mmCIF file of C-alpha atoms in Angstrom:
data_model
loop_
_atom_site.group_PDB
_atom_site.id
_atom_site.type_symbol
_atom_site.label_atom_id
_atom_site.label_comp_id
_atom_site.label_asym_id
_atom_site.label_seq_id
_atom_site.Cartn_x
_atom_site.Cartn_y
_atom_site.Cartn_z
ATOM 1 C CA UNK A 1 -15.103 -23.561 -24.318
ATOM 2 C CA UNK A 2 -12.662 -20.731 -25.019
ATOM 3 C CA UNK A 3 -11.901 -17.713 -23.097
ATOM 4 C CA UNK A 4 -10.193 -14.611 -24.003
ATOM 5 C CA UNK A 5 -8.521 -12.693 -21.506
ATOM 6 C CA UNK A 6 -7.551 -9.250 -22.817
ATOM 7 C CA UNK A 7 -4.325 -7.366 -21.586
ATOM 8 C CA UNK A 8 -4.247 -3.525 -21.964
ATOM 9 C CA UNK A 9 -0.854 -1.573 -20.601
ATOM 10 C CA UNK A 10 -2.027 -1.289 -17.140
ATOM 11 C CA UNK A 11 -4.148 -4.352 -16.613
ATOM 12 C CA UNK A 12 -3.296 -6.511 -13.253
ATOM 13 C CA UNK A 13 -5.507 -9.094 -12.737
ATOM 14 C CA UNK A 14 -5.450 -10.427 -16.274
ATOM 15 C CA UNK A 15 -3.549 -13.523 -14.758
ATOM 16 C CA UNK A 16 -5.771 -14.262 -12.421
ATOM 17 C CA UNK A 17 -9.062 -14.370 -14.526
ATOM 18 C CA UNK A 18 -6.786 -16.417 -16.754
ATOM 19 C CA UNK A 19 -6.237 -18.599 -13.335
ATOM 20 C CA UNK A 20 -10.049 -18.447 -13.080
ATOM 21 C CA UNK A 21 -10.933 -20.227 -16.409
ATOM 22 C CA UNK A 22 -8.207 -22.062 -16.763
ATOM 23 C CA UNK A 23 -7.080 -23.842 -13.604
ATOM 24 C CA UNK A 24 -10.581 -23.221 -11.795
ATOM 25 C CA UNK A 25 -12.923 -23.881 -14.528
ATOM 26 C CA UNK A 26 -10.766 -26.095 -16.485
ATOM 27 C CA UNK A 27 -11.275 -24.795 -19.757
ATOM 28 C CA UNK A 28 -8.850 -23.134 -22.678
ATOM 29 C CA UNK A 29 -7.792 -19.238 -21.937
ATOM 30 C CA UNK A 30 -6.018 -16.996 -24.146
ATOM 31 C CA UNK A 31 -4.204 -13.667 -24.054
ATOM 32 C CA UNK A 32 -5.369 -10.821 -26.298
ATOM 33 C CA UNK A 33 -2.857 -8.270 -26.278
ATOM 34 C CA UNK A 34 -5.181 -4.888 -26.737
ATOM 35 C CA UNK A 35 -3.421 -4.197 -30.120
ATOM 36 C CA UNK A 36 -4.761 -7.139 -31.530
ATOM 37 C CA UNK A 37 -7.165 -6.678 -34.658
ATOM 38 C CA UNK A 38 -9.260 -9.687 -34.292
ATOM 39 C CA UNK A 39 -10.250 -11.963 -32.155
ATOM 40 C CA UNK A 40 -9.221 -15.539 -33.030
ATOM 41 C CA UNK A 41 -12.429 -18.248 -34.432
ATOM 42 C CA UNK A 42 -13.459 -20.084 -31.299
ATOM 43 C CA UNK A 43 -13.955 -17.610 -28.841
ATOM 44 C CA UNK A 44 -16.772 -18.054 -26.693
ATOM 45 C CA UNK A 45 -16.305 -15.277 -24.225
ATOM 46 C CA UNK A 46 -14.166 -12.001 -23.989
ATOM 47 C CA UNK A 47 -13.100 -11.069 -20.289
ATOM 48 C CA UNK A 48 -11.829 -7.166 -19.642
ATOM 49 C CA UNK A 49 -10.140 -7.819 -16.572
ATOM 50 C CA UNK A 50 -9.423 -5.425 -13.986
ATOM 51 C CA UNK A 51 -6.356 -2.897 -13.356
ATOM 52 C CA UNK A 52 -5.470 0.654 -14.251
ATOM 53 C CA UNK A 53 -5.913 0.610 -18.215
ATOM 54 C CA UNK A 54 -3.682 3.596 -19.072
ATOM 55 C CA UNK A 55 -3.319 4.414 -15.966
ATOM 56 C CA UNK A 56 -6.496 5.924 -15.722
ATOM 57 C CA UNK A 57 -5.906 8.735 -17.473
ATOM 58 C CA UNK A 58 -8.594 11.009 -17.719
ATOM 59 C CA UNK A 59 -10.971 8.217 -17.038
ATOM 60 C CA UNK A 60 -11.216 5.182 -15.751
ATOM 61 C CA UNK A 61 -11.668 2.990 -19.358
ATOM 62 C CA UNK A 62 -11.642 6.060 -20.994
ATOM 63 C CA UNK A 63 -8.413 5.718 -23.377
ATOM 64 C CA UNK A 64 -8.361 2.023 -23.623
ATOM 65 C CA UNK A 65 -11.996 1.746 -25.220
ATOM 66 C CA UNK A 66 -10.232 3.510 -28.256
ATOM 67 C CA UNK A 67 -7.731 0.086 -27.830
ATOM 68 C CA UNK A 68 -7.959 -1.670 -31.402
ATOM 69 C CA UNK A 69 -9.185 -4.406 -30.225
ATOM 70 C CA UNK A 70 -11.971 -2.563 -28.413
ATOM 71 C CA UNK A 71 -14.144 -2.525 -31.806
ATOM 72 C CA UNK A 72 -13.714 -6.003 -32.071
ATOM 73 C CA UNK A 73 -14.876 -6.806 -28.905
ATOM 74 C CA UNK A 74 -18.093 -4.352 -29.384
ATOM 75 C CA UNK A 75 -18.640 -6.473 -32.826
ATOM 76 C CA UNK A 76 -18.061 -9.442 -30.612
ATOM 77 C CA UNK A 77 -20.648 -8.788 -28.263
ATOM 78 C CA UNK A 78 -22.921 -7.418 -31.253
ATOM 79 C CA UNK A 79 -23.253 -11.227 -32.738
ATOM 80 C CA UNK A 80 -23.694 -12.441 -29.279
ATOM 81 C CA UNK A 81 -20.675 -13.338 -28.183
ATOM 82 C CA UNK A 82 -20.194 -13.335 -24.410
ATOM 83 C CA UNK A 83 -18.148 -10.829 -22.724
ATOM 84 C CA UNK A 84 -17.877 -9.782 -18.870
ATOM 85 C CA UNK A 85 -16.018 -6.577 -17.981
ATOM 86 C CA UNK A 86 -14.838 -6.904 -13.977
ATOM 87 C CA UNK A 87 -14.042 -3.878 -12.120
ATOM 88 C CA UNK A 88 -12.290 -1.679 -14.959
ATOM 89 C CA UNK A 89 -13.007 -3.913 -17.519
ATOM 90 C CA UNK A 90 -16.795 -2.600 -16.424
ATOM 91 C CA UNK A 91 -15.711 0.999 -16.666
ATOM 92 C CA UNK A 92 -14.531 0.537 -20.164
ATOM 93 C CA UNK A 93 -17.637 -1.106 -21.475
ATOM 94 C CA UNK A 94 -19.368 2.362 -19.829
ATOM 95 C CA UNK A 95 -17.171 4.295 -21.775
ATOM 96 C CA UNK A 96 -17.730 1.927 -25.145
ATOM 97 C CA UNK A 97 -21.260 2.242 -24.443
ATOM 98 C CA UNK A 98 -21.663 -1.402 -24.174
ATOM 99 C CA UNK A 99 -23.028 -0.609 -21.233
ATOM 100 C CA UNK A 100 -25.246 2.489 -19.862
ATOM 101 C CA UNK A 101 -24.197 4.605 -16.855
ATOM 102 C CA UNK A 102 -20.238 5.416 -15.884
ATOM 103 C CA UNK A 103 -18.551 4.949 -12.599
ATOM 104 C CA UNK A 104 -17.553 7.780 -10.077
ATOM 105 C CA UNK A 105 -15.213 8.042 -7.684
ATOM 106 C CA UNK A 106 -16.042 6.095 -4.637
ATOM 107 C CA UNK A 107 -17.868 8.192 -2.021
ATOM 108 C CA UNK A 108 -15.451 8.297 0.427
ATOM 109 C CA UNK A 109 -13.106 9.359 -2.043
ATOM 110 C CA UNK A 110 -11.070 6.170 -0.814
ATOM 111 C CA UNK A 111 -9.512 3.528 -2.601
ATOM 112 C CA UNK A 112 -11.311 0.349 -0.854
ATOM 113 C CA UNK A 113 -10.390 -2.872 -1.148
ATOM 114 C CA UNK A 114 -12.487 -5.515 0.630
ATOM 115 C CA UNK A 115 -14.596 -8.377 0.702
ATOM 116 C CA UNK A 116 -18.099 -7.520 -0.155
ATOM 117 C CA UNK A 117 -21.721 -9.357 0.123
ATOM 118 C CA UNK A 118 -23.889 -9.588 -3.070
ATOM 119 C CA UNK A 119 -27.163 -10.488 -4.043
ATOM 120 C CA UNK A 120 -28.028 -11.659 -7.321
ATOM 121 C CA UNK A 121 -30.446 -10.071 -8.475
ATOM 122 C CA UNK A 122 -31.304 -11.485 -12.310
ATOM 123 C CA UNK A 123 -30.887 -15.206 -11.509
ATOM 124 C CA UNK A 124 -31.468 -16.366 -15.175
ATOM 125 C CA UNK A 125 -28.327 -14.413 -16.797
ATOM 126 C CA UNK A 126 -25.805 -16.575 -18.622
ATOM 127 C CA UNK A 127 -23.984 -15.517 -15.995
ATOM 128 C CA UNK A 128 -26.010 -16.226 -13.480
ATOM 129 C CA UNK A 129 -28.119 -19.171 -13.886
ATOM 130 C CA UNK A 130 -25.631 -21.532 -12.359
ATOM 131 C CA UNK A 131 -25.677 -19.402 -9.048
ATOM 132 C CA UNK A 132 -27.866 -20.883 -5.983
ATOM 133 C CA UNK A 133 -31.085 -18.428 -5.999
ATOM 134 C CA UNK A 134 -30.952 -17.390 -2.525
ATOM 135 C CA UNK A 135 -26.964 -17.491 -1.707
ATOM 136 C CA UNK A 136 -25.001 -14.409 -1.016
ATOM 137 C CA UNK A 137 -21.712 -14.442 -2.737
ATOM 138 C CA UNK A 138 -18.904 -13.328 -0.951
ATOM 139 C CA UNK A 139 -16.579 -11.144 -3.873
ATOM 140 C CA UNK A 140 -13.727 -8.630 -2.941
ATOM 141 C CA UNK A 141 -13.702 -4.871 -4.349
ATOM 142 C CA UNK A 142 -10.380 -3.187 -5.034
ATOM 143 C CA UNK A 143 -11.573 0.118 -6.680
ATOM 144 C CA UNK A 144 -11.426 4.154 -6.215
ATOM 145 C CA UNK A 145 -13.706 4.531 -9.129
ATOM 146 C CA UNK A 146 -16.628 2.194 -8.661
ATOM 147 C CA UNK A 147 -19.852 3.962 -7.625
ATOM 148 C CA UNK A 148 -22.100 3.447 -10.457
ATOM 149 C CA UNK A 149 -24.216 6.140 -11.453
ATOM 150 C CA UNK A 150 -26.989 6.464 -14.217
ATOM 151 C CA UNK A 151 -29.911 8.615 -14.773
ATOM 152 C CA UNK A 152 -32.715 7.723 -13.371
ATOM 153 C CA UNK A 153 -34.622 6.803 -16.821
ATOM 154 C CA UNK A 154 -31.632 4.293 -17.024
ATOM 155 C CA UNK A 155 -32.134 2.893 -13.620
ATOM 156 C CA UNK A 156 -35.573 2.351 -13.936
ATOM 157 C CA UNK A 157 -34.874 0.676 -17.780
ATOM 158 C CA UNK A 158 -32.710 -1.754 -15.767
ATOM 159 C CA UNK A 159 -35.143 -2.591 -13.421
ATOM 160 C CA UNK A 160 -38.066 -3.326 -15.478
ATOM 161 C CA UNK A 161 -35.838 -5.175 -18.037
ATOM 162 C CA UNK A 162 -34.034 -7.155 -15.636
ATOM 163 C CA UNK A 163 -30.938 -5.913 -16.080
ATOM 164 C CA UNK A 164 -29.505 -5.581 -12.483
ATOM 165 C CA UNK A 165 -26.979 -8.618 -12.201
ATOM 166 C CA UNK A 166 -25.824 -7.988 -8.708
ATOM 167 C CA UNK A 167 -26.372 -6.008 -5.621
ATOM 168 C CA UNK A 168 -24.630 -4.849 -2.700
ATOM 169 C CA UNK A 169 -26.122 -6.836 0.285
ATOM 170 C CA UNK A 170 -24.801 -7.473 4.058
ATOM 171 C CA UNK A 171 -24.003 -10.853 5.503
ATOM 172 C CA UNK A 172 -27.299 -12.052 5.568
ATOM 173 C CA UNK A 173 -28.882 -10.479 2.275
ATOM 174 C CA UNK A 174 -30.400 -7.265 2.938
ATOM 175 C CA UNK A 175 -29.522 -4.706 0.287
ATOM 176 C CA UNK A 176 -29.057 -1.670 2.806
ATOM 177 C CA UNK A 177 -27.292 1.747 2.558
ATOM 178 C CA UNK A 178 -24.614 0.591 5.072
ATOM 179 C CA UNK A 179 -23.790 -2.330 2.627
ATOM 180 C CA UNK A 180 -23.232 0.137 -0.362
ATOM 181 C CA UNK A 181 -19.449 0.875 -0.197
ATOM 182 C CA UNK A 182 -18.855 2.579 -2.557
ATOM 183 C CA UNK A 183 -22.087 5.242 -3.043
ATOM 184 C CA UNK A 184 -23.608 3.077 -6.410
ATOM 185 C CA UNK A 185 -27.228 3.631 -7.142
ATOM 186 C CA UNK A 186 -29.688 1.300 -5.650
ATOM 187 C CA UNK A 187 -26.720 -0.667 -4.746
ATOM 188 C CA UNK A 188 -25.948 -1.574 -7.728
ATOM 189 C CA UNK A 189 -22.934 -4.042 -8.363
ATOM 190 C CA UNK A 190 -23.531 -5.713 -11.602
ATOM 191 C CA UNK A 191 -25.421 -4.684 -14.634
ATOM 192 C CA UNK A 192 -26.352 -6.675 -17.543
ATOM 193 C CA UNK A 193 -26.650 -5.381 -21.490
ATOM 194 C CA UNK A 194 -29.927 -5.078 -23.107
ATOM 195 C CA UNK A 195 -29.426 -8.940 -24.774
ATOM 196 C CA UNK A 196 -28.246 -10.197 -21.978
ATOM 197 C CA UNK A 197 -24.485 -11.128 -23.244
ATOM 198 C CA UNK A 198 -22.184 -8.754 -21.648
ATOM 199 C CA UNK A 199 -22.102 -8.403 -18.052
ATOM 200 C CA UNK A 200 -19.775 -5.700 -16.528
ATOM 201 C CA UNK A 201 -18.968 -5.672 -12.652
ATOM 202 C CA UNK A 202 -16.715 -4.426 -10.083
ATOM 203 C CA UNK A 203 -16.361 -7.188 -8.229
ATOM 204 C CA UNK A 204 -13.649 -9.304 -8.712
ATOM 205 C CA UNK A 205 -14.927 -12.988 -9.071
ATOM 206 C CA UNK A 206 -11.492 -14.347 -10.299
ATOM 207 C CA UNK A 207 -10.192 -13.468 -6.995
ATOM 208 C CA UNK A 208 -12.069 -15.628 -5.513
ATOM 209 C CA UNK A 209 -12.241 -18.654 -8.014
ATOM 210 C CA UNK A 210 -9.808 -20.572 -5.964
ATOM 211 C CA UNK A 211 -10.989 -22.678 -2.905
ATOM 212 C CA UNK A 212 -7.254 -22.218 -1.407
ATOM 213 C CA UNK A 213 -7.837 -18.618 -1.020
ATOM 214 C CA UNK A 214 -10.534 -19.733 1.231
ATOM 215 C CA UNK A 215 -13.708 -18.497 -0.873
ATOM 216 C CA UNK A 216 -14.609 -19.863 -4.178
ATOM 217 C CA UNK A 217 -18.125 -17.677 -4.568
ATOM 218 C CA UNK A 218 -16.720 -16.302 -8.029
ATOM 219 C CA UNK A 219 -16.206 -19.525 -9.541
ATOM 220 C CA UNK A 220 -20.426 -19.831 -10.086
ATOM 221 C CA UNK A 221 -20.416 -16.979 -12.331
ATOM 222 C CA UNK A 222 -17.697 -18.444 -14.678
ATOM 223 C CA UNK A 223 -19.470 -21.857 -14.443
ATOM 224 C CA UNK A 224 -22.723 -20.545 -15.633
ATOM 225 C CA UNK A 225 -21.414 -18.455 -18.553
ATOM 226 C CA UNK A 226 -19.904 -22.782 -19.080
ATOM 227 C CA UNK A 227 -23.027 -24.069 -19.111
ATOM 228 C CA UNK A 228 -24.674 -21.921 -21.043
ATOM 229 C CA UNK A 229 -22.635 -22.688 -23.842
ATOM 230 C CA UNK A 230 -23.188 -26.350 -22.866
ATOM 231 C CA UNK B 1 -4.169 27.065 -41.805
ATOM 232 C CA UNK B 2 -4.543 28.996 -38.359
ATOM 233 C CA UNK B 3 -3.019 27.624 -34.853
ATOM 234 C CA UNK B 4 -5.194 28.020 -32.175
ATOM 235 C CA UNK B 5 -4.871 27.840 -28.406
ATOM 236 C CA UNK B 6 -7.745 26.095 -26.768
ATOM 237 C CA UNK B 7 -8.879 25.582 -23.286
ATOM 238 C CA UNK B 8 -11.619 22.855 -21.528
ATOM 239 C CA UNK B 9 -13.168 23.094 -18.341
ATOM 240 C CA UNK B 10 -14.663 19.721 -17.157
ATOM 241 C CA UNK B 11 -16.686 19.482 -14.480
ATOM 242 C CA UNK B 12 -19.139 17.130 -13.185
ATOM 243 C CA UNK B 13 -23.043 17.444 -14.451
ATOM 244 C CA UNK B 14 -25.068 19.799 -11.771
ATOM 245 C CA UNK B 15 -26.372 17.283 -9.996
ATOM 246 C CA UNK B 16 -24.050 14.522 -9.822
ATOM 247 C CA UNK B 17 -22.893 15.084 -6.177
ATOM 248 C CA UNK B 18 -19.537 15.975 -6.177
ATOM 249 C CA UNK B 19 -17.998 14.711 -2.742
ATOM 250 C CA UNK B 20 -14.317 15.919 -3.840
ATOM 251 C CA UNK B 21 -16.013 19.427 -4.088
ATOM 252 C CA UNK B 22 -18.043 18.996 -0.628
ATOM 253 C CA UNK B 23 -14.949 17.681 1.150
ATOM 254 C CA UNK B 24 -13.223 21.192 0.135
ATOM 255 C CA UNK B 25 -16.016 23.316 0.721
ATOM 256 C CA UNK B 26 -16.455 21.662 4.629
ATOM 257 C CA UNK B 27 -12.493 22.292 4.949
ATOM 258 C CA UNK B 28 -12.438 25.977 4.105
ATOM 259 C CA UNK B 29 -15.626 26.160 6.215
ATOM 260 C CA UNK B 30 -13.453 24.881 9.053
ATOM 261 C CA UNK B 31 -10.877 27.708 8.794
ATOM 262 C CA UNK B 32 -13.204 29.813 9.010
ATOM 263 C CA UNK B 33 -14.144 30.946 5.135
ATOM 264 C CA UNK B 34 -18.155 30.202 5.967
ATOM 265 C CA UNK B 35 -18.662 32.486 3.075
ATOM 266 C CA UNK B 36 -17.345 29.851 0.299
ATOM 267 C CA UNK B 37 -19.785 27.288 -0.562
ATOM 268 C CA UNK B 38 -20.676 25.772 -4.168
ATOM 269 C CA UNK B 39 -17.131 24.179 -4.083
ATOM 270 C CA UNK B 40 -16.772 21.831 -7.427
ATOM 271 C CA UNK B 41 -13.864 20.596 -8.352
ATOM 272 C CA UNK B 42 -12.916 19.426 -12.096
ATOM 273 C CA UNK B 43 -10.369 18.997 -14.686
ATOM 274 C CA UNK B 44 -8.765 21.706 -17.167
ATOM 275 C CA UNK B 45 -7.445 20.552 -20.232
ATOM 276 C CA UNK B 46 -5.463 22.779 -22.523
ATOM 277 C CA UNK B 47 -4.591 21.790 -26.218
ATOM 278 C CA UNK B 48 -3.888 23.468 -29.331
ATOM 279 C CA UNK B 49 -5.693 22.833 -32.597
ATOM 280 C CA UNK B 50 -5.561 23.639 -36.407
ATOM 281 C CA UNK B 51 -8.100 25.234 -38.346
ATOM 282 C CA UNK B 52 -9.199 27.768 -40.792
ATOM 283 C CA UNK B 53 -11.847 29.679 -38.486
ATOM 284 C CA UNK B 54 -11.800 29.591 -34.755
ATOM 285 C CA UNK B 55 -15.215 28.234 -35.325
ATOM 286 C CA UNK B 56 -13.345 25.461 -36.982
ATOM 287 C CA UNK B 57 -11.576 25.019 -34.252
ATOM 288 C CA UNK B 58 -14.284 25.126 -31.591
ATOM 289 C CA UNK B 59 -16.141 22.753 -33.329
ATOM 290 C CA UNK B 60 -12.774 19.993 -33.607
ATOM 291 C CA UNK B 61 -12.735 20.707 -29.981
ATOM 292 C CA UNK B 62 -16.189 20.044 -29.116
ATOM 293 C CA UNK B 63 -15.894 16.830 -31.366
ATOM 294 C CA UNK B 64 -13.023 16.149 -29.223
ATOM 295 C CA UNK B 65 -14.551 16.750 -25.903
ATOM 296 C CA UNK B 66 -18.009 14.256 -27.049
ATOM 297 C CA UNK B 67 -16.020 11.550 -27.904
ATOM 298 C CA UNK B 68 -12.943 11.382 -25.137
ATOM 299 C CA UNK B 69 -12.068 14.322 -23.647
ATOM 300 C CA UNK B 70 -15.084 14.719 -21.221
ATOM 301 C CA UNK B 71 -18.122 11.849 -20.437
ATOM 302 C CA UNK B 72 -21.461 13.649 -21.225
ATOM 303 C CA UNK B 73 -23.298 11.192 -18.863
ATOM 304 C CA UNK B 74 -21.524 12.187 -16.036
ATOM 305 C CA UNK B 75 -19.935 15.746 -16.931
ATOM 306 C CA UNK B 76 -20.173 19.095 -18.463
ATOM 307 C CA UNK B 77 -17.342 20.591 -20.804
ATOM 308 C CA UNK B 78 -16.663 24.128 -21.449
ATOM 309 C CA UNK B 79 -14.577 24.902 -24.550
ATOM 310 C CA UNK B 80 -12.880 28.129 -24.761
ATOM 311 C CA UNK B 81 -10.356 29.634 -28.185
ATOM 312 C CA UNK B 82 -8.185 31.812 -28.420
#
C-alpha cells in the first residue's frame, strides 16, 4: 500500500505521519510537495497532516485548500481514494468542502496541547474497523482552532448517517462536557465524508504510532485504512 | 477602468458564540463600563479592486468574500466601496 503525505509551507508533522506509515505500519510513504499537479499512479491514501498551512492566515486551511494540489486531492477522494486530514489537515478539508462544518477557535481561547480520550463512534469506517469496539484510544491534541462546529441540520445528518468517527470521552468512556476540550459539538472529534473515504480529525494519531513514545493507540487507525485495502 | 477602494467587515454568524467577544465584554464590565455589552470581535479586510461600476466592484468583492475571504458557515461579511 502507498501513502501520500502532503507538505504545504507551514506543515510540521508531515514527518511524523510519514514515521507513522512508514516505520510503524511498514508500508511505502511519499512526499507531495503542495505544488504538485498530480498525484502519482499507486496511491492508496492521501494524508493532510497537521501544522500551520500558511500560517493560518485568515483561516485555519483557508489559503492552502486553493494549494494546486488541493483539486487533485478533492478528485482523489471523488473516485474513492482514501484520504484522512489530522488536525489542520481536517480544517482544510472544511474549507474544501470535503467535509461539512469548520473549526473555531478553542473555547478557552487557548492553544492546548494534550493527551485526550476518544471513543469511536462509527466502528465500521475504513478507518476504523481495525479498532477494538469498546477501547478508548488515548490521542494527543495540539490545536487553538479545533472546536468543531456545524449547524444543527449537519449534526443531525452525521448522526443518522453514521458519520461521527470519534468522540471526546474521559478515561473510562463517557462522552461528558468536562471531556470536551476544546468546545466541539456533541463532542465531536472525528467526522467521516458522506462515502465514507475521507476522514478528517484533530487528533494526532501519528503521534502516537510509536510504542517508544509510550502509546501506540494511533497506529489502529492507520492499520485499518491497511486492511481495508487488503 | 475605475480603481476602487473597498472595505470587509467579518464577523462571526449571530449565533456562533463568540468567546473572544465575551472575554472583552466581561473585562470592560470589570472596569466598570457595565453599560457595554454585545462585544464581537472580527476581522477587517481592506483591498482595492478594478472595475467599470462600483457595482462591478461590489460584486468582485462579494465573489471574493464567498470563496476565501470570509467562511459563510461560520461568518458574516460586510462589503463596503468607495
Amino acid at each position: 500500500m502507498k501513502f501520500a503525505v502532503v507538505v504545504f509551507p507551514g506543515s510540521n508533522c508531515d514527518h511524523d505521519a510519514y514515521h507513522a506509515v512508514s516505520k510503524n505500519l511498514g508500508e511505502k510513504a511519499h512526499f507531495l510537495w503542495h505544488k504538485d499537479t498530480s498525484i502519482p499512479d499507486g496511491i492508496d491514501c492521501v494524508i493532510l497532516p497537521g501544522g500551520f498551512s500558511y500560517g493560518d492566515y485568515l483561516r485555519c486551511g483557508a489559503i492552502a485548500r486553493f494549494s494546486p494540489l488541493m483539486k487533485e486531492v478533492v478528485n482523489f477522494a471523488s473516485k474513492g481514494g482514501y484520504v484522512i486530514g489530522i488536525c489542520n489537515g481536517f480544517q482544510i478539508l472544511t474549507e474544501s468542502g470535503l467535509l461539512p462544518g469548520a473549526l473555531l477557535r478553542n473555547q478557552n481561547l487557548s492553544f492546548i496541547c494534550k493527551d485526550t480520550f476518544l471513543k469511536t463512534i462509527n466502528t465500521k469506517s475504513v478507518f476504523t474497523s481495525n479498532l477494538e469496539i469498546e477501547k478508548i484510544l488515548r490521542i494527543p491534541i495540539a490545536h487553538g482552532e479545533g472546536n468543531f462546529f456545524a449547524e444543527d441540520d449537519v449534526i443531525k445528518k452525521l448522526e443518522d448517517d453514521d458519520r461521527i468517527a470519534f468522540k471526546y470521552c474521559n478515561e473510562v468512556g463517557e462522552i461528558v462536557e468536562s471531556s470536551n476540550p476544546n468546545g466541539s459539538v456533541k463532542n465531536i472529534a472525528g467526522i467521516l465524508n458522506a462515502n465514507g473515504n475521507v476522514l478528517g480529525m484533530m487528533p494526532h494519531p501519528e503521534r502516537y504510532s510509536d510504542s517508544i513514545l509510550g502509546c501506540n493507540d494511533g497506529l489502529g487507525i492507520f492499520e485499518s485504512i491497511l486492511n481495508n485495502l487488503k | 477602468m475605475n480603481k476602487y477602494n473597498g472595505s470587509v467587515k467579518i464577523t462571526l454568524r449571530k449565533g456562533i458564540l463568540d468567546v473572544q467577544g465575551k472575554t472583552v465584554e466581561h473585562a470592560l464590565n470589570s472596569i466598570e463600563l457595565y453599560m457595554i455589552s454585545n462585544v464581537r470581535i472580527g476581522k477587517y479586510v481592506e483591498l482595492t479592486v478594478e472595475a467599470d461600476t462600483p457595482e462591478i466592484a461590489h460584486s468582485i468583492v462579494t465573489e471574493a468574500c464567498k470563496k476565501l475571504i470570509a467562511n459563510p458557515i461560520i461568518e458574516d461579511f460586510e462589503i463596503i466601496i468607495i
